[in-house]
XYZ file of C-alpha atoms in Angstrom:
728
model
C -8.710 -0.779 32.054
C -11.660 -2.811 34.055
C -11.839 -6.228 33.927
C -15.492 -7.597 34.508
C -17.354 -10.694 36.132
C -18.565 -13.096 34.190
C -21.547 -13.478 36.073
C -22.948 -10.165 36.108
C -20.956 -8.140 34.702
C -19.689 -5.674 38.031
C -15.555 -5.232 37.636
C -13.706 -7.241 39.719
C -10.278 -5.212 38.969
C -8.315 -3.935 36.801
C -5.557 -4.284 34.195
C -2.234 -2.359 32.085
C -1.906 -2.513 28.404
C 0.507 -4.736 26.621
C 2.162 -4.195 23.782
C 0.667 -6.132 20.236
C -3.166 -5.784 21.976
C -2.541 -7.758 25.151
C -3.281 -6.878 28.750
C -1.577 -7.207 31.987
C -3.202 -7.645 35.546
C -3.031 -10.171 38.124
C -4.444 -13.749 38.516
C -6.431 -13.363 41.166
C -8.382 -10.844 39.203
C -9.047 -13.593 36.647
C -10.525 -16.121 39.446
C -12.326 -13.226 41.037
C -14.115 -12.788 37.372
C -14.470 -16.368 36.936
C -16.338 -16.626 40.264
C -13.278 -19.046 41.619
C -11.938 -18.667 45.083
C -9.287 -16.193 43.932
C -5.916 -17.665 44.917
C -6.653 -20.866 43.417
C -3.180 -22.074 41.503
C -5.027 -24.429 38.646
C -5.263 -22.784 35.055
C -8.498 -21.732 34.461
C -8.240 -23.087 30.558
C -9.145 -21.477 27.644
C -11.453 -18.623 28.729
C -12.414 -15.050 27.678
C -13.261 -11.895 29.415
C -14.756 -8.641 29.213
C -12.827 -5.658 29.576
C -13.288 -2.395 29.272
C -9.970 -0.232 28.286
C -10.637 3.560 29.149
C -9.188 6.813 27.343
C -9.062 10.678 28.636
C -12.027 11.073 26.279
C -13.786 7.490 25.402
C -13.509 4.213 26.076
C -13.634 0.852 24.164
C -15.229 -2.170 24.772
C -13.655 -5.558 23.837
C -13.157 -9.197 24.679
C -9.727 -10.430 25.960
C -8.441 -14.204 25.432
C -5.863 -15.808 28.526
C -2.769 -16.429 27.003
C -0.416 -16.725 29.929
C -1.170 -17.803 32.999
C 0.819 -17.507 36.470
C -0.643 -18.289 39.518
C -0.487 -16.840 42.774
C 2.127 -19.174 44.804
C 1.519 -19.585 48.963
C 4.226 -21.897 48.834
C 7.236 -20.622 48.002
C 10.176 -20.468 50.612
C 10.553 -16.767 52.055
C 6.810 -15.084 51.848
C 5.067 -13.384 54.808
C 1.923 -14.270 56.011
C 0.023 -12.231 53.844
C 2.495 -12.161 50.454
C 3.051 -14.574 47.815
C 4.383 -14.914 44.353
C 3.205 -15.119 41.023
C -0.412 -13.474 40.385
C 0.177 -12.233 36.769
C -2.279 -13.100 33.776
C -2.009 -12.105 30.202
C -5.101 -11.729 27.871
C -4.802 -10.844 24.289
C -7.627 -8.426 23.127
C -9.510 -10.009 20.253
C -11.970 -8.598 17.589
C -10.802 -4.980 16.913
C -7.446 -3.570 18.061
C -7.392 -1.286 21.019
C -8.130 2.683 19.734
C -4.776 4.062 18.263
C -4.925 6.695 21.695
C -4.582 3.729 23.828
C -0.540 3.158 23.945
C 1.128 1.066 26.489
C 2.547 2.886 29.374
C 6.036 3.414 29.809
C 7.356 1.336 33.000
C 10.137 1.973 35.441
C 11.594 -0.012 38.323
C 10.271 0.909 41.571
C 11.885 2.023 44.747
C 11.238 3.593 48.329
C 9.703 7.077 48.594
C 7.809 7.086 44.915
C 5.067 9.044 45.298
C 2.066 6.379 43.010
C -1.323 7.071 42.145
C -3.322 3.872 42.085
C -6.983 3.900 40.406
C -10.032 2.410 40.667
C -11.136 -0.746 38.292
C -14.075 1.031 37.167
C -11.673 3.882 35.561
C -13.827 6.532 36.639
C -11.252 9.632 36.950
C -12.175 10.638 40.032
C -11.473 7.571 42.236
C -8.258 7.276 42.853
C -5.866 6.567 45.689
C -2.265 8.547 46.215
C 0.739 6.583 48.256
C 4.084 6.344 48.780
C 6.194 3.260 48.610
C 7.400 2.672 51.593
C 9.057 -0.510 51.035
C 10.129 -2.458 48.162
C 13.118 -5.307 47.537
C 12.739 -6.047 44.097
C 10.014 -9.192 44.764
C 6.778 -6.952 47.112
C 6.207 -2.799 47.387
C 4.533 -1.484 50.344
C 2.964 1.352 50.148
C 1.193 3.654 52.318
C -2.094 5.712 51.776
C -1.390 9.317 51.672
C -3.392 11.540 54.391
C -7.210 12.786 52.718
C -7.100 10.292 50.332
C -9.540 7.736 49.407
C -7.925 3.623 50.655
C -7.362 0.998 47.958
C -9.688 -1.710 48.290
C -9.775 -5.277 46.350
C -11.329 -3.630 42.631
C -8.225 -1.344 42.460
C -6.358 -4.709 42.332
C -4.153 -5.513 39.152
C -4.071 -1.706 38.252
C -0.861 0.126 37.848
C 0.857 2.081 40.158
C 1.691 5.950 38.402
C 5.077 7.417 39.388
C 4.254 11.067 38.901
C 8.140 11.716 39.113
C 9.126 8.789 36.790
C 5.824 9.400 34.081
C 5.697 5.862 33.989
C 4.093 2.867 35.655
C 6.194 1.186 38.948
C 3.864 -1.474 39.694
C 0.554 -3.261 39.761
C -1.915 -3.121 42.827
C -1.988 -6.299 44.539
C -3.488 -6.940 47.892
C -4.397 -4.640 50.522
C -3.342 -5.303 54.545
C -5.623 -5.965 56.914
C -4.087 -5.007 60.444
C -5.326 -3.325 63.028
C -3.563 1.073 63.496
C -4.016 4.021 61.482
C -1.993 2.927 58.413
C -3.457 1.885 55.606
C -1.396 0.040 53.907
C -0.739 -1.923 51.213
C 1.457 -4.029 48.554
C 2.313 -4.996 44.531
C 3.814 -6.835 42.691
C 7.267 -4.580 41.753
C 8.217 -4.434 37.734
C 11.327 -5.622 38.589
C 9.101 -9.113 39.610
C 7.477 -8.403 36.745
C 9.915 -8.523 34.075
C 11.156 -11.474 35.700
C 7.623 -13.364 35.653
C 6.833 -12.698 32.073
C 10.451 -14.045 31.024
C 9.883 -17.653 32.730
C 6.225 -17.855 31.375
C 7.963 -17.203 27.711
C 6.368 -14.203 27.040
C 9.212 -11.324 26.958
C 8.642 -10.865 23.862
C 5.303 -8.881 25.350
C 7.973 -6.317 27.377
C 8.608 -2.827 26.329
C 12.693 -2.782 25.438
C 14.719 -1.594 28.244
C 14.637 1.739 28.956
C 17.487 4.456 27.618
C 17.670 7.489 29.888
C 15.670 10.245 27.494
C 18.731 12.974 29.278
C 21.040 11.382 27.007
C 18.993 12.365 23.944
C 20.663 15.562 22.085
C 17.620 17.247 22.227
C 17.193 17.597 25.414
C 18.923 20.137 27.119
C 17.607 22.060 24.395
C 13.544 20.966 25.410
C 14.193 21.262 28.509
C 15.913 25.098 28.349
C 12.900 25.888 26.310
C 9.793 24.530 28.570
C 11.692 26.489 31.174
C 11.527 30.169 29.610
C 8.859 32.422 29.970
C 6.627 29.140 28.134
C 6.505 28.224 31.769
C 5.601 31.098 33.510
C 2.494 32.020 31.374
C -1.232 31.766 32.652
C -2.128 28.915 30.403
C 0.808 26.213 30.675
C -0.737 24.113 33.349
C -3.685 24.370 30.259
C -1.650 23.020 27.766
C 0.510 20.486 30.339
C -3.392 19.109 31.227
C -4.265 19.107 27.001
C -1.243 16.835 26.348
C -1.995 14.559 29.044
C -5.620 13.577 28.102
C -4.282 13.193 24.419
C -1.779 10.919 25.429
C -4.415 9.399 27.691
C -2.621 10.126 30.525
C -3.734 11.385 33.847
C -2.281 14.806 35.056
C -1.502 16.250 38.230
C -4.107 18.226 40.255
C -1.459 20.500 41.841
C -0.058 22.120 38.722
C 2.007 21.842 36.160
C 4.834 19.436 35.865
C 9.002 20.300 35.831
C 11.079 21.148 33.287
C 12.710 17.746 33.385
C 9.709 15.562 33.623
C 7.857 17.250 31.302
C 10.752 17.279 28.987
C 10.999 13.061 29.946
C 7.408 12.961 28.711
C 7.858 14.719 25.458
C 10.739 12.506 24.851
C 9.079 8.751 25.562
C 6.164 9.641 23.807
C 5.618 9.715 19.837
C 3.044 11.630 19.715
C 3.210 14.123 23.137
C 5.559 16.744 21.248
C 2.793 17.757 18.325
C -0.093 17.619 21.057
C 2.405 20.181 22.874
C 2.262 21.999 19.740
C -1.259 22.121 18.772
C -1.265 23.569 22.721
C 0.999 26.459 22.655
C -0.029 27.754 18.976
C -2.594 29.186 19.839
C -1.536 31.112 22.466
C 2.484 31.305 21.837
C 2.911 30.511 17.938
C 6.637 31.457 17.989
C 7.420 28.688 20.544
C 5.719 26.207 18.754
C 7.493 27.342 16.024
C 10.695 26.928 17.876
C 9.221 23.333 19.048
C 8.164 22.142 15.525
C 12.202 22.929 14.811
C 13.546 21.250 17.339
C 11.670 18.569 16.509
C 13.047 18.408 12.453
C 15.984 19.313 13.850
C 16.825 15.872 15.778
C 14.610 13.847 13.975
C 11.514 12.876 16.165
C 9.239 10.835 14.140
C 5.959 11.987 14.297
C 4.354 14.327 12.456
C 0.354 13.518 13.858
C -0.664 14.692 17.603
C -2.954 11.395 19.066
C -6.377 13.391 18.100
C -5.051 14.299 14.490
C -4.120 10.363 13.627
C -7.706 9.018 14.817
C -9.325 11.250 13.243
C -7.159 10.856 9.979
C -7.489 7.049 10.551
C -10.965 7.307 11.168
C -12.184 9.057 8.127
C -10.141 6.975 5.663
C -11.552 3.975 6.595
C -14.881 5.431 5.757
C -14.079 5.372 2.065
C -15.935 2.850 0.223
C -13.597 -0.315 -0.672
C -13.922 0.851 -4.488
C -12.322 4.900 -3.804
C -10.028 2.523 -0.667
C -8.608 1.230 -4.089
C -7.829 3.917 -5.480
C -5.340 5.173 -2.459
C -2.361 4.150 -3.479
C -2.584 5.735 -6.638
C -3.132 9.118 -5.236
C -0.602 8.564 -3.105
C 1.992 7.341 -6.015
C 0.826 11.583 -7.990
C 1.025 12.734 -4.816
C 4.697 12.225 -3.563
C 5.857 11.108 -7.525
C 10.198 11.704 -6.608
C 9.293 9.830 -2.649
C 11.064 6.081 -1.808
C 7.052 4.536 -1.935
C 7.814 0.591 -0.726
C 5.964 -1.351 -3.064
C 4.175 -3.958 -0.417
C 3.362 -0.336 1.223
C 0.802 -0.030 -1.524
C -0.219 -3.407 -1.746
C -4.110 -4.797 -1.003
C -6.285 -1.347 -0.886
C -8.770 -3.796 -2.765
C -6.246 -4.195 -4.870
C -6.554 -1.628 -7.852
C -5.154 1.565 -7.547
C -7.931 3.464 -10.380
C -8.616 6.658 -8.693
C -12.582 8.259 -9.258
C -13.112 11.111 -10.563
C -12.267 14.364 -7.926
C -15.406 16.304 -8.624
C -18.064 13.271 -8.192
C -20.905 13.919 -5.558
C -22.012 10.313 -5.865
C -21.731 7.609 -3.612
C -23.413 7.462 -0.058
C -21.842 9.194 2.487
C -20.319 6.882 5.627
C -21.497 3.771 4.166
C -19.228 0.515 3.255
C -16.355 1.805 5.027
C -13.458 -0.126 3.356
C -10.923 -0.746 6.460
C -12.642 -4.400 8.327
C -9.155 -4.885 10.063
C -7.215 -5.558 6.899
C -7.615 -2.093 5.389
C -7.190 -0.370 8.445
C -3.911 -2.080 9.260
C -3.403 -0.903 5.937
C -4.202 2.559 6.969
C -1.986 2.254 9.867
C 1.423 1.207 7.843
C 0.967 4.157 5.670
C 0.239 7.144 7.517
C 3.544 5.953 9.507
C 5.782 6.105 6.312
C 3.713 9.097 5.283
C 4.936 11.041 8.501
C 8.623 10.280 8.329
C 8.778 12.480 4.563
C 9.880 15.900 4.546
C 8.217 18.610 3.484
C 7.763 19.384 -0.562
C 7.438 23.061 -1.538
C 9.998 26.320 -0.005
C 8.720 28.552 2.613
C 6.504 30.848 1.259
C 7.078 34.547 2.106
C 7.304 34.286 5.476
C 10.859 32.439 6.681
C 9.166 30.548 9.963
C 6.914 29.343 7.276
C 6.642 25.443 7.389
C 7.038 23.130 4.065
C 4.032 21.289 3.103
C 4.864 17.529 4.672
C 4.243 14.667 2.675
C 1.419 13.593 4.344
C -0.304 16.757 3.519
C -0.218 16.389 0.005
C -0.593 12.971 -0.095
C -4.129 13.833 1.889
C -5.038 16.490 -0.625
C -4.695 13.941 -3.393
C -7.062 11.431 -1.710
C -9.493 14.011 -1.298
C -9.785 15.474 -4.523
C -9.437 11.947 -6.146
C -10.517 9.037 -4.079
C -13.705 10.923 -2.657
C -17.132 9.513 -3.916
C -19.120 12.617 -1.800
C -18.339 15.841 -1.090
C -19.206 15.339 2.552
C -15.586 12.949 2.717
C -13.588 15.309 0.973
C -14.427 18.366 2.352
C -13.864 16.458 5.963
C -10.253 15.347 5.051
C -9.716 19.050 3.250
C -10.829 20.185 6.935
C -8.486 18.343 8.582
C -5.345 19.104 6.498
C -6.019 22.981 7.083
C -6.202 22.062 10.723
C -2.828 20.403 10.481
C -1.184 22.984 8.303
C -2.412 25.711 10.586
C -0.806 23.408 14.054
C 2.538 23.122 11.646
C 2.750 26.383 10.397
C 2.273 25.624 6.934
C 1.651 28.610 4.943
C -1.901 29.154 3.783
C -1.254 29.677 -0.211
C 1.320 26.880 0.565
C -1.553 25.112 1.147
C -3.860 25.998 -1.554
C -1.190 25.018 -4.397
C -0.749 21.064 -3.526
C -4.634 21.573 -3.502
C -4.623 22.841 -6.893
C -2.339 20.526 -8.086
C -4.078 17.449 -6.794
C -7.712 18.822 -8.415
C -5.754 19.111 -11.711
C -4.065 15.412 -11.143
C -7.411 14.477 -10.446
C -9.306 15.407 -13.766
C -6.470 14.582 -15.778
C -6.584 11.048 -14.251
C -10.515 10.746 -14.719
C -10.341 11.924 -18.242
C -6.832 9.920 -19.068
C -6.921 6.428 -17.205
C -8.555 4.354 -20.212
C -5.976 1.783 -21.470
C -5.126 1.812 -25.629
C -8.338 -0.001 -27.140
C -8.597 -2.115 -30.834
C -12.491 -1.481 -31.162
C -14.052 -4.447 -33.646
C -17.524 -4.190 -34.677
C -18.446 -7.521 -35.198
C -21.770 -8.698 -37.344
C -22.453 -12.923 -37.663
C -23.408 -12.594 -41.540
C -26.865 -13.584 -42.431
C -28.170 -16.058 -45.052
C -26.357 -15.757 -48.731
C -29.079 -14.538 -51.822
C -30.825 -17.503 -52.344
C -31.440 -18.799 -49.460
C -28.056 -20.734 -49.296
C -26.343 -19.820 -45.771
C -22.584 -17.904 -45.931
C -20.714 -20.959 -44.188
C -16.988 -22.933 -44.768
C -18.184 -26.468 -45.777
C -17.712 -27.585 -42.441
C -20.821 -24.969 -41.293
C -18.786 -22.723 -39.192
C -20.206 -19.326 -38.440
C -19.196 -16.260 -40.149
C -18.809 -12.486 -39.297
C -18.146 -9.629 -40.601
C -15.321 -6.894 -39.336
C -14.716 -3.245 -38.909
C -11.910 -2.464 -36.979
C -10.796 1.050 -34.960
C -7.751 1.426 -32.755
C -6.992 4.094 -30.175
C -3.638 4.841 -28.393
C -4.204 8.424 -27.203
C -5.099 10.083 -29.829
C -8.728 9.399 -31.013
C -10.369 6.689 -32.646
C -8.576 6.064 -36.581
C -10.286 2.915 -38.459
C -7.743 0.617 -39.793
C -9.410 -2.476 -41.698
C -10.629 -2.610 -45.084
C -13.047 -4.629 -46.515
C -15.765 -4.831 -43.887
C -18.194 -6.722 -45.580
C -16.517 -9.852 -46.755
C -17.241 -12.447 -44.532
C -14.576 -14.461 -42.343
C -14.039 -17.428 -40.175
C -13.672 -16.795 -36.579
C -9.387 -17.597 -37.008
C -9.077 -15.344 -39.261
C -11.453 -12.753 -37.498
C -9.096 -13.125 -34.618
C -5.327 -12.629 -36.839
C -6.859 -9.295 -38.047
C -7.624 -7.794 -34.126
C -4.049 -8.872 -33.162
C -2.526 -7.509 -36.362
C -4.440 -4.090 -35.512
C -3.006 -4.491 -31.818
C 0.232 -5.184 -33.177
C 0.502 -1.966 -35.410
C -0.461 0.315 -32.117
C 2.073 2.719 -29.907
C 1.439 1.538 -26.116
C 2.189 4.993 -24.133
C 3.703 3.989 -21.586
C 5.323 0.316 -21.541
C 4.976 -0.446 -18.072
C 1.650 0.921 -17.984
C -1.900 -1.188 -18.644
C -2.399 -3.589 -22.000
C -4.187 -2.674 -24.361
C -7.557 -3.851 -24.412
C -10.241 -5.136 -27.145
C -13.806 -3.633 -27.179
C -16.064 -6.484 -29.069
C -18.721 -4.042 -30.243
C -21.461 -6.831 -30.773
C -25.600 -6.618 -31.454
C -28.066 -8.274 -28.853
C -27.687 -11.322 -30.595
C -24.098 -11.373 -30.973
C -23.574 -11.141 -27.054
C -21.981 -13.918 -26.173
C -20.436 -14.648 -29.060
C -17.120 -16.707 -27.631
C -14.482 -14.229 -29.645
C -11.929 -14.832 -26.192
C -11.160 -18.593 -27.219
C -10.939 -17.727 -31.369
C -7.253 -18.481 -31.746
C -5.718 -17.493 -34.768
C -4.045 -19.596 -37.844
C -2.291 -19.206 -40.431
C 1.544 -18.907 -41.701
C 2.816 -16.739 -39.228
C 1.368 -17.579 -35.764
C 3.689 -19.430 -34.091
C 1.834 -18.915 -30.759
C -1.590 -20.421 -31.516
C -2.923 -18.304 -28.298
C -6.792 -17.594 -27.776
C -7.537 -13.355 -28.526
C -8.472 -13.424 -24.798
C -5.256 -14.313 -23.513
C -2.839 -11.863 -23.864
C -5.106 -8.877 -24.024
C -8.177 -7.994 -22.324
C -11.472 -8.595 -24.179
C -14.569 -7.065 -23.131
C -18.518 -6.446 -25.552
C -20.111 -3.709 -25.911
C -24.090 -3.420 -26.614
C -25.114 0.058 -27.748
C -28.126 -1.060 -28.940
C -29.715 -2.719 -25.890
C -28.221 1.224 -24.100
C -30.888 2.768 -27.098
C -33.677 0.849 -26.691
C -35.392 3.083 -24.130
C -34.417 6.702 -26.079
C -32.163 9.296 -24.008
C -33.649 8.494 -20.585
C -31.428 5.432 -20.391
C -28.450 7.205 -22.175
C -28.532 9.524 -19.532
C -28.612 6.431 -16.625
C -25.653 4.964 -18.413
C -23.424 8.011 -18.033
C -24.768 8.529 -14.786
C -24.195 5.074 -13.575
C -20.239 4.815 -15.228
C -19.532 8.243 -13.253
C -20.624 6.416 -9.681
C -18.125 3.143 -10.611
C -15.842 3.968 -7.829
C -18.583 4.528 -5.531
C -21.404 2.433 -5.303
C -21.569 -1.161 -4.149
C -22.118 -4.133 -7.223
C -25.160 -5.725 -7.199
C -25.302 -9.842 -7.752
C -28.272 -11.460 -9.382
C -28.935 -14.634 -8.608
C -32.376 -16.959 -8.965
C -32.696 -16.179 -5.242
C -32.024 -12.196 -4.619
C -34.278 -11.797 -8.442
C -36.532 -14.789 -9.392
C -38.576 -12.864 -11.573
C -38.274 -9.899 -14.520
C -40.165 -7.390 -11.590
C -37.694 -8.463 -8.957
C -34.508 -7.689 -11.751
C -35.667 -4.714 -12.302
C -36.463 -3.830 -9.034
C -33.198 -4.545 -8.164
C -31.332 -1.800 -11.159
C -33.393 0.627 -10.548
C -33.019 0.785 -5.964
C -29.906 2.736 -6.867
C -27.909 3.572 -9.908
C -25.981 0.795 -9.946
C -22.793 -0.026 -12.086
C -22.077 -3.052 -11.702
C -23.626 -6.075 -11.846
C -22.604 -10.118 -12.409
C -25.030 -12.710 -13.049
C -25.370 -15.916 -11.902
C -28.720 -17.551 -12.820
C -29.828 -20.217 -14.534
C -29.420 -20.854 -17.993
C -32.818 -20.380 -19.980
C -32.706 -16.789 -17.740
C -29.413 -15.592 -18.461
C -29.845 -14.140 -22.017
C -33.142 -12.329 -20.903
C -31.399 -10.998 -17.296
C -28.003 -9.646 -18.711
C -29.830 -7.940 -21.481
C -32.011 -6.806 -18.999
C -29.133 -4.744 -17.582
C -27.746 -4.072 -20.638
C -30.751 -1.506 -21.693
C -31.354 -0.119 -17.808
C -28.154 1.760 -18.868
C -25.479 -0.789 -16.257
C -21.614 -0.593 -17.815
C -20.353 -3.310 -16.553
C -22.010 -6.644 -15.956
C -19.917 -10.205 -15.355
C -21.698 -13.138 -16.891
C -20.428 -17.115 -17.134
C -21.788 -18.599 -20.505
C -21.019 -22.049 -19.808
C -24.201 -22.233 -17.471
C -22.809 -23.843 -14.806
C -24.697 -22.837 -11.660
C -22.889 -21.484 -8.841
C -20.222 -20.061 -11.422
C -16.515 -19.917 -10.296
C -15.995 -17.364 -12.696
C -18.011 -15.085 -11.188
C -16.746 -16.069 -7.555
C -13.264 -14.974 -8.935
C -13.912 -11.821 -9.564
C -15.514 -10.751 -6.487
C -12.429 -9.828 -5.583
C -11.335 -7.257 -7.349
C -13.177 -3.812 -8.184
C -14.728 -2.784 -10.705
C -11.916 -0.996 -12.477
C -10.174 -4.268 -12.157
C -12.334 -6.907 -14.440
C -10.832 -6.676 -16.921
C -7.470 -7.574 -15.918
C -9.261 -10.210 -13.778
C -11.144 -12.259 -16.407
C -8.311 -11.549 -18.785
C -6.276 -13.491 -15.583
C -8.799 -15.945 -15.253
C -9.050 -16.999 -19.175
C -5.425 -17.812 -19.317
C -6.131 -20.224 -16.116
C -8.573 -22.337 -18.021
C -4.934 -22.787 -20.409
C -3.415 -23.921 -17.805
C -5.771 -26.404 -15.407
C -8.790 -25.914 -17.636
C -10.342 -29.149 -15.183
C -10.255 -26.582 -11.925
C -10.812 -23.112 -14.288
C -14.016 -24.480 -15.908
C -15.934 -20.713 -16.711
C -16.197 -19.455 -19.701
C -16.756 -15.952 -18.377
C -18.035 -12.812 -20.185
C -17.449 -8.835 -19.486
C -19.696 -6.288 -21.151
C -18.148 -2.594 -20.300
C -19.000 0.524 -21.787
C -17.032 3.747 -20.782
C -19.480 6.494 -20.859
C -16.416 9.115 -21.306
C -14.489 7.214 -24.203
C -15.950 7.488 -27.804
C -17.843 4.782 -30.177
C -16.807 4.685 -33.874
C -19.430 5.992 -35.826
C -21.799 3.008 -37.083
C -23.253 3.108 -40.587
C -26.195 1.305 -41.535
C -25.867 -1.290 -44.329
C -28.565 -2.201 -46.057
C -29.450 -5.794 -45.327
C -30.117 -6.129 -49.557
C -26.624 -5.527 -50.483
C-alpha cells in the first residue's frame, strides 16, 4: 500500500490494511506526506491523504482520513540513540470500499530468526528487501539485510514485514540505522507493540481477533496429509501455490513451494484460499480437487467462491439497473423456496420484488449500475449468506458429482428473471457454468436448474399482476331537452360498468350501466365488487381498482370519493384501502396501430428503462416534450409542470404509448406527491400512491399532493367496450 505526498504525489511511505476499511502506517510517514518534520509529535488535524492499495492484478486509488494519531515519542525512558516509541497512525478509507480481493492480512508476533520481506512503498512487485530478525524484545525488532538483497530505504517505512514461516505480518518497517560497517540493519515496530499502542489509543476494535492455532482445527491433519501426497510431487504444484497467492493478494516465494504444513495453515486462515486451490488444481488433478471440496464440506469451511469468482459475481450484480436489482429478492425466494432467508437480508434492493420477463432484450447494456455503496453492501451480505447453503439436488450418475449449491441456483434465477439484456444474462450464465465446473457439478444438474429458472421467469412475467376490479367510468352528458342530469346541489353524475378479474379472466358484474350515479354511489358499487372477489393469496398484493376513462375524465377525483349509506360504518376514500389507477385507451388509439406497438414495447421495458421526469425546465414546449418521449422507449414518466400545461403534457405521454404516467392534480409546483414516488420502482407505484393517499387522511397539512397514476398493463386485457349511441 502506498501513502502519497500532498505536494507532488510521490511515495512518502507504505501501510497495511486493517479491518473495517482502515489502514495502519507510521506517524512519521504521515508527517512526511504533509511536508512536516518526520518526528513532529503534534496532531496534524483533520487531514486526508491519497493512497494506493496494490493487489495481485490491479490497484485501487482512494482517499484516507486520519482517525488515530500515536505520535513518535523520543523522550520515553530507556531508549537508545536510534530508537523511539509510538509512531503509528490509523487512517480510514473514504468513499468506495477496497475491492473484495483486498482482505486485511493475518498478524503474528515477531521473534528472533524469522525471515521477513519488506516492500517498497511504490508497490512495485520486484522492489522488495529480504532480511532476518536478529533481535526482538517486544518493543523493537531489528533485522539485518540478506546477502544479494536490496537495502531498506526510507520509502519502505510503514510497510509490512512479512514472515513466510508464519504466513503473516510480524511488524512494520520504521527506520534504517545509518552506521558504518558491513551490516545493513533496520528496525521496526513488532506486532506485540502495535497491539499495545492501538489499545492505548482506543482503537483496539480494529485489531484482528486472537489467532487460534489452526493446527488444532479438526481438518488440519487430513488437509496436511492430502497436500503432502502426490499433488506436492507434481510438476504443477508450484504453479498452483502461486495461483492461490495471487488470488489472495499475497506475494509468493521465488525459491519453490511452501511446505504442506505452511500451506495448510494458509488455507485454514484465509477464507477463500481453499476454493482458489481447488480452481488451480481442477484442470490437472480433478480427483484431488474433489477430495479438497469434500474436506471443506465435511468440516464446514464456509466460503464457496474463490476471490476472483466472488469479485466477478459482485461486479455483475452491481451492473443490474436499479429497477432490475429490485427483482433480486423475488428471484432468490423463488429459487430457494425451502431455505430460511431472513427478511432483512432481502430488504432494500430498490424496495421491490417484481422481476422482469426473462426473455426480454430491453435496456442498455451496462448502464445504470444499481449498487451505489448501499446496494453493493446488500449484495455482499446476500452472497455471504447464500454461500453457506447446502446443495439442492442429488448427484447425477457419477457419485462424485457435487450437488448444485444454493448460490448457483439463485444466480440462475436472477439471470433468467432480472437481467434486462441478453449480454448481462449471458455473463451470469458463463459465471455459474465456470463455478459449476470447478465444483464438479454435473452439467445436467445445472441445466435442470436453468430450465427451472426459465420456467419461473415465464410464469412470473404472466402471473405477477394482482387481482383487479375494472370500472368503466363516463361522465353523463346533458339530459334530453338541455337540462343537466344532476342532483339538486349540482354534483357530477356518472355511468358505470364493472368487471372483476381474480385470476380467471374478466367477468362483468354490474347491471343497469346507463343509470346515472353520484360519486358516493359509484364508490359503494366498486367496493361491493371488490368484496365479491376471491383473493388468490391472502399474503399477496392488494386488489387494484382500475378506472377506464376518456381523455376528459383523466383527473376525475375518484380516489377521494367516499361511499355512503346505512351499511357504511367506515367512510374512507376509495383510494385509501386499495390502489387506484386510471387507464385511457382512447388516447393510445389516437395514432393507430403504430403507437399501440410502441405501448407494448415500452411496457416490456418497464423494469429496464430509467424513468423520465418532465418539468417546465426540461421540457418548456410541446416539441421538447415530444423529444424526451421519443429519445428512447421510456416506460415510466413523472410530470410536474405548471397547472395550465399539465393536461396537455399528460395526454401527450399517454398518446405516445407511455404505460405509466404519474402527476399531481393539485397543481402545486414541486409536487410532494411526485417526489414521494421517486424513491420506488415503477411496479411499486400503485401501492406507493395508495400509501401516500392514506397519509393525506392522517396529516393533510403535511401531505398536500393529490397524485394521479395512469397505468396500462399491456399484458392484461381490457373489457370489450361497446359504443353507446349518445342519443339513446
